[in-house]
Tab-separated table of C-alpha atoms in Angstrom:
chain	number	residue	atom	x	y	z
A	10	UNK	CA	-13.756	-29.434	8.113
A	11	UNK	CA	-10.315	-28.305	7.066
A	12	UNK	CA	-8.745	-25.125	8.395
A	13	UNK	CA	-8.444	-21.978	6.289
A	14	UNK	CA	-5.020	-21.508	4.587
A	15	UNK	CA	-4.029	-18.763	7.024
A	16	UNK	CA	-4.882	-20.932	10.039
A	17	UNK	CA	-2.894	-23.844	8.626
A	18	UNK	CA	0.100	-21.576	8.025
A	19	UNK	CA	-0.115	-20.187	11.553
A	20	UNK	CA	-0.018	-23.740	12.912
A	21	UNK	CA	2.991	-24.519	10.713
A	22	UNK	CA	4.778	-21.444	12.084
A	23	UNK	CA	4.049	-22.429	15.688
A	24	UNK	CA	5.462	-25.918	15.113
A	25	UNK	CA	8.536	-24.476	13.394
A	26	UNK	CA	9.346	-22.027	16.190
A	27	UNK	CA	9.031	-24.799	18.777
A	28	UNK	CA	11.167	-27.154	16.683
A	29	UNK	CA	13.902	-24.531	16.172
A	30	UNK	CA	14.135	-23.875	19.910
A	31	UNK	CA	14.321	-27.623	20.537
A	32	UNK	CA	17.185	-27.787	18.002
A	33	UNK	CA	19.209	-25.269	19.977
A	34	UNK	CA	18.184	-21.851	18.676
A	35	UNK	CA	18.280	-18.976	21.141
A	36	UNK	CA	15.411	-17.318	19.274
A	37	UNK	CA	13.460	-18.342	16.204
A	38	UNK	CA	11.136	-16.814	13.625
A	39	UNK	CA	8.985	-18.730	11.140
A	40	UNK	CA	7.457	-17.253	7.984
A	41	UNK	CA	5.045	-19.374	5.956
A	42	UNK	CA	3.496	-18.545	2.610
A	43	UNK	CA	0.924	-20.194	0.363
A	44	UNK	CA	0.505	-18.413	-2.961
A	45	UNK	CA	-1.123	-19.059	-6.322
A	46	UNK	CA	-0.355	-17.125	-9.471
A	47	UNK	CA	-1.834	-16.960	-12.954
A	48	UNK	CA	-0.211	-15.314	-15.966
A	49	UNK	CA	-1.052	-15.261	-19.650
A	50	UNK	CA	0.384	-13.739	-22.789
A	51	UNK	CA	-1.854	-12.882	-25.742
A	52	UNK	CA	-0.649	-12.306	-29.322
A	53	UNK	CA	-2.940	-11.685	-32.282
A	54	UNK	CA	-5.936	-12.915	-30.344
A	55	UNK	CA	-4.318	-16.214	-29.418
A	56	UNK	CA	-3.022	-17.443	-26.084
A	57	UNK	CA	0.741	-17.562	-26.596
A	58	UNK	CA	1.511	-18.741	-23.076
A	59	UNK	CA	-0.418	-19.525	-19.927
A	60	UNK	CA	1.002	-20.387	-16.547
A	61	UNK	CA	-0.778	-21.356	-13.347
A	62	UNK	CA	1.492	-22.100	-10.461
A	63	UNK	CA	1.439	-22.487	-6.746
A	64	UNK	CA	4.067	-22.083	-4.079
A	65	UNK	CA	3.844	-23.193	-0.467
A	66	UNK	CA	6.680	-23.177	1.958
A	67	UNK	CA	8.336	-22.108	5.143
A	68	UNK	CA	11.348	-19.919	5.968
A	69	UNK	CA	13.005	-20.236	9.382
A	70	UNK	CA	15.420	-17.661	10.816
A	71	UNK	CA	17.249	-18.401	14.056
A	72	UNK	CA	19.625	-16.514	16.320
A	73	UNK	CA	22.346	-17.997	18.539
A	74	UNK	CA	24.576	-15.552	20.445
A	75	UNK	CA	24.625	-12.902	17.689
A	76	UNK	CA	24.861	-15.423	14.863
A	77	UNK	CA	22.037	-15.787	12.353
A	78	UNK	CA	21.029	-18.788	10.292
A	79	UNK	CA	18.307	-19.190	7.669
A	80	UNK	CA	16.776	-22.188	5.929
A	81	UNK	CA	13.626	-22.841	3.961
A	82	UNK	CA	11.576	-25.824	2.847
A	83	UNK	CA	8.485	-26.826	0.912
A	84	UNK	CA	8.000	-30.009	2.951
A	85	UNK	CA	5.718	-28.875	5.766
A	86	UNK	CA	5.433	-32.260	7.447
A	87	UNK	CA	6.710	-32.545	11.017
A	88	UNK	CA	9.873	-34.199	9.742
A	89	UNK	CA	10.344	-31.570	7.011
A	90	UNK	CA	9.989	-28.770	9.559
A	91	UNK	CA	12.400	-30.527	11.957
A	92	UNK	CA	15.068	-30.879	9.256
A	93	UNK	CA	14.626	-27.258	8.117
A	94	UNK	CA	15.018	-25.955	11.656
A	95	UNK	CA	18.107	-28.138	12.163
A	96	UNK	CA	19.611	-26.660	8.969
A	97	UNK	CA	18.903	-23.101	10.164
A	98	UNK	CA	20.528	-23.805	13.539
A	99	UNK	CA	23.557	-25.363	11.864
A	100	UNK	CA	23.892	-22.319	9.576
A	101	UNK	CA	23.801	-20.011	12.584
A	102	UNK	CA	26.509	-21.969	14.401
A	103	UNK	CA	29.007	-21.423	11.580
A	104	UNK	CA	28.037	-17.790	10.817
A	105	UNK	CA	30.147	-14.818	11.905
A	106	UNK	CA	28.935	-13.101	15.044
A	107	UNK	CA	27.288	-9.693	14.672
A	108	UNK	CA	26.395	-7.705	17.793
A	109	UNK	CA	23.408	-6.148	16.034
A	110	UNK	CA	21.907	-9.504	15.051
A	111	UNK	CA	19.098	-10.265	17.478
A	112	UNK	CA	15.473	-11.310	17.054
A	113	UNK	CA	12.968	-8.463	16.490
A	114	UNK	CA	10.828	-7.554	19.467
A	115	UNK	CA	7.059	-7.393	18.933
A	116	UNK	CA	5.520	-3.957	18.542
A	117	UNK	CA	2.982	-2.474	20.927
A	118	UNK	CA	1.258	-0.832	17.951
A	119	UNK	CA	-1.752	-2.643	16.420
A	120	UNK	CA	-1.492	-3.874	12.833
A	121	UNK	CA	-3.896	-2.521	10.241
A	122	UNK	CA	-7.221	-4.378	10.142
A	123	UNK	CA	-7.854	-3.308	6.535
A	124	UNK	CA	-8.526	-5.971	3.925
A	125	UNK	CA	-5.898	-6.423	1.223
A	126	UNK	CA	-7.921	-8.884	-0.816
A	127	UNK	CA	-10.914	-8.278	-3.082
A	128	UNK	CA	-13.826	-10.795	-2.944
A	129	UNK	CA	-14.501	-10.499	-6.695
A	130	UNK	CA	-10.972	-11.834	-7.348
A	131	UNK	CA	-12.267	-15.349	-6.633
A	132	UNK	CA	-15.146	-15.071	-9.106
A	133	UNK	CA	-12.914	-14.826	-12.176
A	134	UNK	CA	-12.265	-18.019	-14.102
A	135	UNK	CA	-9.154	-18.396	-16.302
A	136	UNK	CA	-11.430	-18.074	-19.348
A	137	UNK	CA	-12.708	-14.674	-18.190
A	138	UNK	CA	-9.177	-13.458	-17.528
A	139	UNK	CA	-8.096	-14.470	-21.036
A	140	UNK	CA	-11.104	-12.684	-22.529
A	141	UNK	CA	-10.137	-9.559	-20.622
A	142	UNK	CA	-6.560	-9.714	-21.950
A	143	UNK	CA	-7.817	-10.305	-25.499
A	144	UNK	CA	-10.119	-7.300	-25.186
A	145	UNK	CA	-7.155	-5.149	-24.097
A	146	UNK	CA	-5.338	-6.166	-27.269
A	147	UNK	CA	-8.411	-5.608	-29.482
A	148	UNK	CA	-8.900	-2.067	-28.193
A	149	UNK	CA	-5.254	-1.203	-28.837
A	150	UNK	CA	-5.351	-2.658	-32.367
A	151	UNK	CA	-8.376	-0.505	-33.164
A	152	UNK	CA	-6.389	2.627	-32.376
A	153	UNK	CA	-5.358	5.169	-34.999
A	154	UNK	CA	-2.296	4.038	-37.017
A	155	UNK	CA	-1.712	1.008	-34.813
A	156	UNK	CA	0.135	-1.632	-36.813
A	157	UNK	CA	0.449	-4.340	-34.188
A	158	UNK	CA	0.589	-5.074	-30.501
A	159	UNK	CA	3.527	-6.660	-28.834
A	160	UNK	CA	2.297	-9.401	-26.575
A	161	UNK	CA	-0.394	-8.403	-24.084
A	162	UNK	CA	0.177	-9.582	-20.534
A	163	UNK	CA	-2.247	-10.409	-17.736
A	164	UNK	CA	-1.135	-11.656	-14.310
A	165	UNK	CA	-2.590	-12.063	-10.836
A	166	UNK	CA	-1.626	-13.524	-7.480
A	167	UNK	CA	-3.305	-14.737	-4.297
A	168	UNK	CA	-1.059	-14.859	-1.217
A	169	UNK	CA	-1.699	-16.221	2.276
A	170	UNK	CA	1.032	-15.325	4.772
A	171	UNK	CA	1.689	-16.093	8.435
A	172	UNK	CA	4.540	-15.299	10.816
A	173	UNK	CA	5.436	-16.315	14.390
A	174	UNK	CA	8.488	-15.790	16.570
A	175	UNK	CA	9.782	-16.878	19.948
A	176	UNK	CA	9.662	-13.223	21.043
A	177	UNK	CA	5.893	-13.038	20.558
A	178	UNK	CA	5.604	-11.668	17.025
A	179	UNK	CA	2.545	-13.113	15.266
A	180	UNK	CA	0.183	-12.322	12.421
A	181	UNK	CA	-1.468	-13.595	9.249
A	182	UNK	CA	-3.138	-12.050	6.206
A	183	UNK	CA	-4.436	-12.675	2.689
A	184	UNK	CA	-3.700	-10.406	-0.285
A	185	UNK	CA	-4.782	-10.391	-3.925
A	186	UNK	CA	-3.390	-8.463	-6.899
A	187	UNK	CA	-4.105	-8.251	-10.633
A	188	UNK	CA	-2.572	-6.258	-13.462
A	189	UNK	CA	-2.440	-6.082	-17.241
A	190	UNK	CA	-0.147	-4.254	-19.629
A	191	UNK	CA	0.864	-4.141	-23.286
A	192	UNK	CA	3.009	-2.281	-25.789
A	193	UNK	CA	1.212	-1.086	-28.927
A	194	UNK	CA	3.170	-0.391	-32.123
A	195	UNK	CA	2.140	2.594	-34.249
A	196	UNK	CA	3.421	3.022	-37.799
A	197	UNK	CA	3.431	5.712	-40.486
A	198	UNK	CA	3.407	2.895	-43.078
A	199	UNK	CA	5.584	2.281	-46.158
A	200	UNK	CA	8.825	2.124	-44.234
A	201	UNK	CA	8.013	5.204	-42.183
A	202	UNK	CA	8.548	5.747	-38.506
A	203	UNK	CA	7.378	3.151	-35.970
A	204	UNK	CA	6.868	3.848	-32.273
A	205	UNK	CA	5.708	1.893	-29.237
A	206	UNK	CA	3.421	2.965	-26.428
A	207	UNK	CA	2.681	1.451	-23.015
A	208	UNK	CA	-0.736	0.913	-21.481
A	209	UNK	CA	-1.356	-0.639	-18.078
A	210	UNK	CA	-3.783	-1.096	-15.228
A	211	UNK	CA	-3.619	-2.646	-11.756
A	212	UNK	CA	-5.867	-3.492	-8.837
A	213	UNK	CA	-6.790	-6.196	-6.323
A	214	UNK	CA	-9.073	-7.993	-8.773
A	215	UNK	CA	-9.449	-8.303	-12.555
A	216	UNK	CA	-12.845	-6.705	-11.921
A	217	UNK	CA	-11.036	-3.406	-11.365
A	218	UNK	CA	-9.080	-3.519	-14.656
A	219	UNK	CA	-10.536	-1.367	-17.446
A	220	UNK	CA	-9.642	-3.141	-20.696
A	221	UNK	CA	-10.863	-0.220	-22.803
A	222	UNK	CA	-8.671	2.299	-20.953
A	223	UNK	CA	-5.565	0.082	-20.919
A	224	UNK	CA	-5.719	-0.687	-24.636
A	225	UNK	CA	-6.542	2.885	-25.607
A	226	UNK	CA	-3.700	4.271	-23.523
A	227	UNK	CA	-1.123	2.099	-25.304
A	228	UNK	CA	-2.495	3.062	-28.730
A	229	UNK	CA	-2.582	6.771	-27.962
A	230	UNK	CA	0.915	6.806	-26.496
A	231	UNK	CA	2.368	4.993	-29.529
A	232	UNK	CA	0.604	7.130	-32.147
A	233	UNK	CA	1.523	10.359	-30.379
A	234	UNK	CA	5.233	9.626	-30.902
A	235	UNK	CA	5.126	9.009	-34.670
A	236	UNK	CA	7.533	11.240	-36.561
A	237	UNK	CA	9.676	11.815	-33.487
A	238	UNK	CA	13.029	13.521	-33.996
A	239	UNK	CA	16.003	14.403	-31.850
A	240	UNK	CA	15.520	17.752	-30.063
A	241	UNK	CA	18.156	20.497	-29.837
A	242	UNK	CA	20.406	20.346	-26.802
A	243	UNK	CA	19.482	22.927	-24.206
A	244	UNK	CA	18.372	23.508	-20.619
A	245	UNK	CA	14.641	23.909	-20.154
A	246	UNK	CA	11.592	23.068	-17.973
A	247	UNK	CA	10.769	19.366	-17.954
A	248	UNK	CA	7.478	17.686	-17.033
A	249	UNK	CA	7.865	14.083	-15.851
A	250	UNK	CA	4.675	12.153	-16.554
A	251	UNK	CA	3.535	9.811	-13.712
A	252	UNK	CA	5.272	6.725	-15.130
A	253	UNK	CA	8.601	8.574	-15.338
A	254	UNK	CA	8.136	10.350	-11.994
A	255	UNK	CA	7.405	6.923	-10.445
A	256	UNK	CA	10.659	5.524	-11.840
A	257	UNK	CA	12.660	8.312	-10.200
A	258	UNK	CA	10.671	8.080	-6.929
A	259	UNK	CA	11.276	4.327	-6.779
A	260	UNK	CA	15.006	4.797	-7.322
A	261	UNK	CA	15.202	7.509	-4.646
A	262	UNK	CA	13.232	5.293	-2.233
A	263	UNK	CA	15.889	2.610	-2.624
A	264	UNK	CA	18.627	5.127	-1.823
A	265	UNK	CA	16.747	6.114	1.349
A	266	UNK	CA	16.851	2.537	2.637
A	267	UNK	CA	19.105	2.420	5.687
A	268	UNK	CA	21.157	-0.434	4.282
A	269	UNK	CA	22.262	1.767	1.345
A	270	UNK	CA	22.850	4.716	3.697
A	271	UNK	CA	24.872	2.707	6.235
A	272	UNK	CA	27.011	1.236	3.477
A	273	UNK	CA	27.742	4.741	2.128
A	274	UNK	CA	26.019	3.979	-1.166
A	275	UNK	CA	23.533	6.825	-1.089
A	276	UNK	CA	23.905	10.541	-1.872
A	277	UNK	CA	21.496	11.136	1.032
A	278	UNK	CA	23.714	9.553	3.718
A	279	UNK	CA	24.277	11.753	6.785
A	280	UNK	CA	21.792	14.393	5.678
A	281	UNK	CA	18.834	13.851	8.012
A	282	UNK	CA	17.184	17.152	8.862
A	283	UNK	CA	18.662	18.936	5.847
A	284	UNK	CA	16.678	20.434	2.975
A	285	UNK	CA	17.296	18.201	-0.037
A	286	UNK	CA	14.332	19.119	-2.232
A	287	UNK	CA	11.923	21.910	-3.062
A	288	UNK	CA	9.659	22.583	-0.089
A	289	UNK	CA	6.577	21.493	-2.021
A	290	UNK	CA	7.823	17.883	-2.201
A	291	UNK	CA	6.692	15.314	0.361
A	292	UNK	CA	7.569	11.653	-0.246
A	293	UNK	CA	6.245	8.992	2.119
A	294	UNK	CA	6.471	5.214	2.427
A	295	UNK	CA	3.098	3.718	3.390
A	296	UNK	CA	3.049	-0.043	3.899
A	297	UNK	CA	-0.720	-0.154	4.377
A	298	UNK	CA	-1.834	2.264	1.636
A	299	UNK	CA	-5.236	1.029	0.372
A	300	UNK	CA	-4.338	1.320	-3.326
A	301	UNK	CA	-0.792	-0.025	-3.145
A	302	UNK	CA	-0.090	-3.574	-4.285
A	303	UNK	CA	2.790	-3.801	-1.768
A	304	UNK	CA	0.368	-3.220	1.120
A	305	UNK	CA	0.063	-5.621	4.049
A	306	UNK	CA	-0.884	-5.300	7.718
A	307	UNK	CA	2.727	-5.970	8.762
A	308	UNK	CA	6.170	-6.297	7.228
A	309	UNK	CA	8.305	-9.417	6.738
A	310	UNK	CA	9.351	-9.340	10.404
A	311	UNK	CA	5.798	-8.907	11.715
A	312	UNK	CA	6.126	-5.185	12.485
A	313	UNK	CA	2.793	-3.335	11.945
A	314	UNK	CA	2.915	-1.472	8.624
A	315	UNK	CA	2.803	2.289	8.888
A	316	UNK	CA	3.453	5.575	7.188
A	317	UNK	CA	6.968	7.055	7.216
A	318	UNK	CA	7.624	10.525	5.836
A	319	UNK	CA	10.975	10.296	4.048
A	320	UNK	CA	11.058	13.794	2.593
A	321	UNK	CA	8.692	16.224	4.294
A	322	UNK	CA	8.240	19.687	2.777
A	323	UNK	CA	11.630	19.272	1.121
A	324	UNK	CA	13.488	18.180	4.260
A	325	UNK	CA	15.021	14.719	4.612
A	326	UNK	CA	13.130	13.401	7.636
A	327	UNK	CA	13.793	9.641	7.833
A	328	UNK	CA	15.435	6.559	6.370
A	329	UNK	CA	13.713	3.220	5.940
A	330	UNK	CA	14.647	0.612	8.557
A	331	UNK	CA	14.117	-3.025	9.382
A	332	UNK	CA	14.970	-4.263	12.877
A	333	UNK	CA	18.645	-4.919	12.006
A	334	UNK	CA	19.439	-1.511	10.451
A	335	UNK	CA	17.557	0.223	13.296
A	336	UNK	CA	19.727	-1.505	15.916
A	337	UNK	CA	22.842	-0.753	13.879
A	338	UNK	CA	21.829	2.915	13.702
A	339	UNK	CA	21.413	3.076	17.509
A	340	UNK	CA	20.300	6.242	19.317
A	341	UNK	CA	16.788	4.908	19.852
A	342	UNK	CA	16.044	4.386	16.161
A	343	UNK	CA	13.213	1.888	15.611
A	344	UNK	CA	12.167	-0.224	12.678
A	345	UNK	CA	9.897	1.595	10.235
A	346	UNK	CA	8.361	-1.773	9.273
A	347	UNK	CA	10.266	-1.928	6.003
A	348	UNK	CA	11.541	-5.488	6.111
A	349	UNK	CA	10.617	-7.164	2.844
A	350	UNK	CA	10.973	-10.630	1.342
A	351	UNK	CA	10.858	-12.103	-2.130
A	352	UNK	CA	9.012	-15.060	-0.570
A	353	UNK	CA	9.698	-17.787	1.955
A	354	UNK	CA	12.949	-18.699	0.191
A	355	UNK	CA	14.681	-15.462	1.232
A	356	UNK	CA	15.504	-13.847	4.558
A	357	UNK	CA	14.148	-10.338	5.192
A	358	UNK	CA	15.995	-7.232	3.987
A	359	UNK	CA	15.110	-3.548	4.165
A	360	UNK	CA	13.396	-1.757	1.285
A	361	UNK	CA	10.456	0.490	0.313
A	362	UNK	CA	6.835	-0.706	0.398
A	363	UNK	CA	4.462	1.754	-1.326
A	364	UNK	CA	6.069	5.107	-2.127
A	365	UNK	CA	3.694	8.062	-2.387
A	366	UNK	CA	4.481	11.524	-3.751
A	367	UNK	CA	1.937	13.801	-2.088
A	368	UNK	CA	-0.108	15.478	-4.843
A	369	UNK	CA	-0.320	19.239	-5.265
A	370	UNK	CA	-3.553	21.224	-5.052
A	371	UNK	CA	-5.750	21.942	-8.083
A	372	UNK	CA	-2.989	21.473	-10.647
A	373	UNK	CA	-4.192	19.395	-13.563
A	374	UNK	CA	-1.740	17.891	-16.027
A	375	UNK	CA	-2.691	20.608	-18.523
A	376	UNK	CA	-1.847	23.285	-15.950
A	377	UNK	CA	1.656	21.851	-15.558
A	378	UNK	CA	2.148	22.008	-19.342
A	379	UNK	CA	1.222	25.702	-19.339
A	380	UNK	CA	3.720	26.354	-16.547
A	381	UNK	CA	6.357	24.437	-18.555
A	382	UNK	CA	5.713	26.378	-21.776
A	383	UNK	CA	8.655	25.975	-24.172
A	384	UNK	CA	9.886	22.906	-22.325
A	385	UNK	CA	9.672	19.149	-22.745
A	386	UNK	CA	7.302	16.391	-21.554
A	387	UNK	CA	9.119	13.148	-20.721
A	388	UNK	CA	6.954	10.054	-21.230
A	389	UNK	CA	9.603	7.340	-20.992
A	390	UNK	CA	13.183	6.901	-19.798
A	391	UNK	CA	15.552	4.018	-20.398
A	392	UNK	CA	18.532	2.764	-18.438
A	393	UNK	CA	17.614	4.528	-15.206
A	394	UNK	CA	19.119	1.922	-12.885
A	395	UNK	CA	22.353	1.684	-14.857
A	396	UNK	CA	22.425	5.395	-15.702
A	397	UNK	CA	22.373	6.731	-12.130
A	398	UNK	CA	25.466	6.790	-9.940
A	399	UNK	CA	24.086	5.550	-6.580
A	400	UNK	CA	26.807	7.351	-4.627
A	401	UNK	CA	26.824	10.799	-6.284
A	402	UNK	CA	23.265	10.705	-7.614
A	403	UNK	CA	24.390	11.941	-11.036
A	404	UNK	CA	22.444	10.554	-13.968
A	405	UNK	CA	22.189	10.684	-17.734
A	406	UNK	CA	19.439	8.515	-19.197
A	407	UNK	CA	17.769	8.061	-22.568
A	408	UNK	CA	14.345	9.662	-22.931
A	409	UNK	CA	11.267	9.943	-25.153
A	410	UNK	CA	8.547	12.571	-25.062
A	411	UNK	CA	6.938	15.638	-26.605
A	412	UNK	CA	7.918	19.258	-27.025
A	413	UNK	CA	5.680	21.740	-25.214
A	414	UNK	CA	4.717	24.921	-27.054
A	415	UNK	CA	5.169	28.328	-25.449
A	416	UNK	CA	1.440	28.313	-24.707
A	417	UNK	CA	1.473	24.893	-23.050
A	418	UNK	CA	0.164	22.707	-25.862
A	419	UNK	CA	1.798	19.373	-26.651
A	420	UNK	CA	3.810	19.756	-29.877
A	421	UNK	CA	6.217	17.578	-31.873
A	422	UNK	CA	7.260	14.158	-30.557
A	423	UNK	CA	10.928	13.710	-29.683
A	424	UNK	CA	13.185	10.729	-29.022
A	425	UNK	CA	16.835	9.635	-29.003
A	426	UNK	CA	17.879	12.274	-26.491
A	427	UNK	CA	19.089	12.258	-22.895
A	428	UNK	CA	18.135	14.066	-19.730
A	429	UNK	CA	20.968	14.701	-17.298
A	430	UNK	CA	21.299	16.112	-13.801
A	431	UNK	CA	21.882	14.761	-10.327
A	432	UNK	CA	19.095	13.595	-8.036
A	433	UNK	CA	19.523	16.367	-5.475
A	434	UNK	CA	19.594	19.159	-8.075
A	435	UNK	CA	16.528	17.658	-9.723
A	436	UNK	CA	14.640	17.512	-6.411
A	437	UNK	CA	15.535	21.115	-5.606
A	438	UNK	CA	14.456	22.258	-9.074
A	439	UNK	CA	10.880	20.944	-8.711
A	440	UNK	CA	8.559	23.906	-9.210
A	441	UNK	CA	5.118	22.247	-9.331
A	442	UNK	CA	3.477	18.926	-8.515
A	443	UNK	CA	0.233	17.894	-10.181
A	444	UNK	CA	-2.929	16.961	-8.334
A	445	UNK	CA	-3.791	13.805	-10.314
A	446	UNK	CA	-1.786	10.894	-8.837
A	447	UNK	CA	-1.626	7.451	-10.392
A	448	UNK	CA	-0.370	4.114	-9.075
A	449	UNK	CA	2.478	2.722	-11.189
A	450	UNK	CA	3.532	-0.930	-10.612
A	451	UNK	CA	6.825	-0.960	-12.499
A	452	UNK	CA	10.046	-0.882	-10.468
A	453	UNK	CA	8.117	-0.931	-7.174
A	454	UNK	CA	4.722	0.309	-6.053
A	455	UNK	CA	4.576	4.091	-6.480
A	456	UNK	CA	1.758	6.637	-6.501
A	457	UNK	CA	2.651	9.988	-8.020
A	458	UNK	CA	1.189	12.732	-10.157
A	459	UNK	CA	3.153	14.436	-12.955
A	460	UNK	CA	5.998	16.620	-11.678
A	461	UNK	CA	7.439	19.820	-13.187
A	462	UNK	CA	11.203	20.278	-12.871
A	463	UNK	CA	11.999	23.916	-13.599
A	464	UNK	CA	15.327	23.269	-15.255
A	465	UNK	CA	17.054	20.188	-16.632
A	466	UNK	CA	19.707	19.563	-19.306
A	467	UNK	CA	18.467	17.998	-22.547
A	468	UNK	CA	21.113	16.316	-24.703
A	469	UNK	CA	19.991	16.043	-28.316
A	470	UNK	CA	21.357	17.327	-31.617
């Protein structure tokens, strides 16, 4: 009887660590991954593309007197592992020395025993997944004034991961993820206005994806923007819907990574303990959040995943660290278990896992609109990553949305305008946070409700 994938990967890691030490490494870490992915693109009811792929390999990181080397391989035979470890050792011998570069020590904290895979994931055949994606498209096409649907996407992934190190780090887990999204196109007909709208859903299994809701969301968003015009320039209250709030939260999470802070490429550098936002804002990184697709029992260095409050009641309370940035920071700073990898081909680097904006209490989306009476709802932004200065935090980005009447009803659609501020002013100007959070998978894994910013500059006509 053959071993389970996780057990096989653990054995591969053990052999790799032993081989690296035999090759001359002072310390060694082995990370093995076996993943399978499925993706499909649907257009006009037909399968436009379908990809099933698998990836299985090993990454080896070694340390020799403050020098680090990394190598990876897909040949997991004894000889393949031996050659990979020899390459990693050779890379370390020619690397520059860095006094902060040492192997991570194992944690005394237990890793989460939660499951990050969904049993129903394995019951879905490719045919069922394609039918689900086609149904998403059909629902969108049936929407009011929907002219077409840009390609509808479905994708999922199964990952088995294991890690071992010469310092005693060890662990293994299995994770599953599924998501679907599309852009519907609404039209006024006869050369009139055309607008697009996004619909999406995510979970640990296609079983959790609601095709009716995903398709309907795209259709409703597109139709609601028909006839959009450029608004007058002014300063007013702005409601960020969850997809837009998630984009900003993801960007801010990146700027709170210690690597950005230590390099001086963050407007939040040197501000620990200072108020940087309205006191109703709490932003946390939670690497084991049950609903987050970035969740795992431990990070890419084997540190048990946990919850780190980054902004707590408006005060900057922590930066995100892996073992290297924690040592570089000194003063007893420890890893926050935020080492991430793009797979076995890359060495770990620090970054957010799941970012969570703590929801407010009893504030529905409609309540936020009433509070923002006379303002603007932002439903989409463009150019966020190129439109934000990562050092000063100043930004000016393109936006789409709806005007909000004085009484809090959604009014005319608007587009071709900009919103401008700087990240710190925007965070301080938050006046309300909704109580209906949603996971958003674009640009990271973020859970956030809609957020009301009391004052922001709108650049229109």
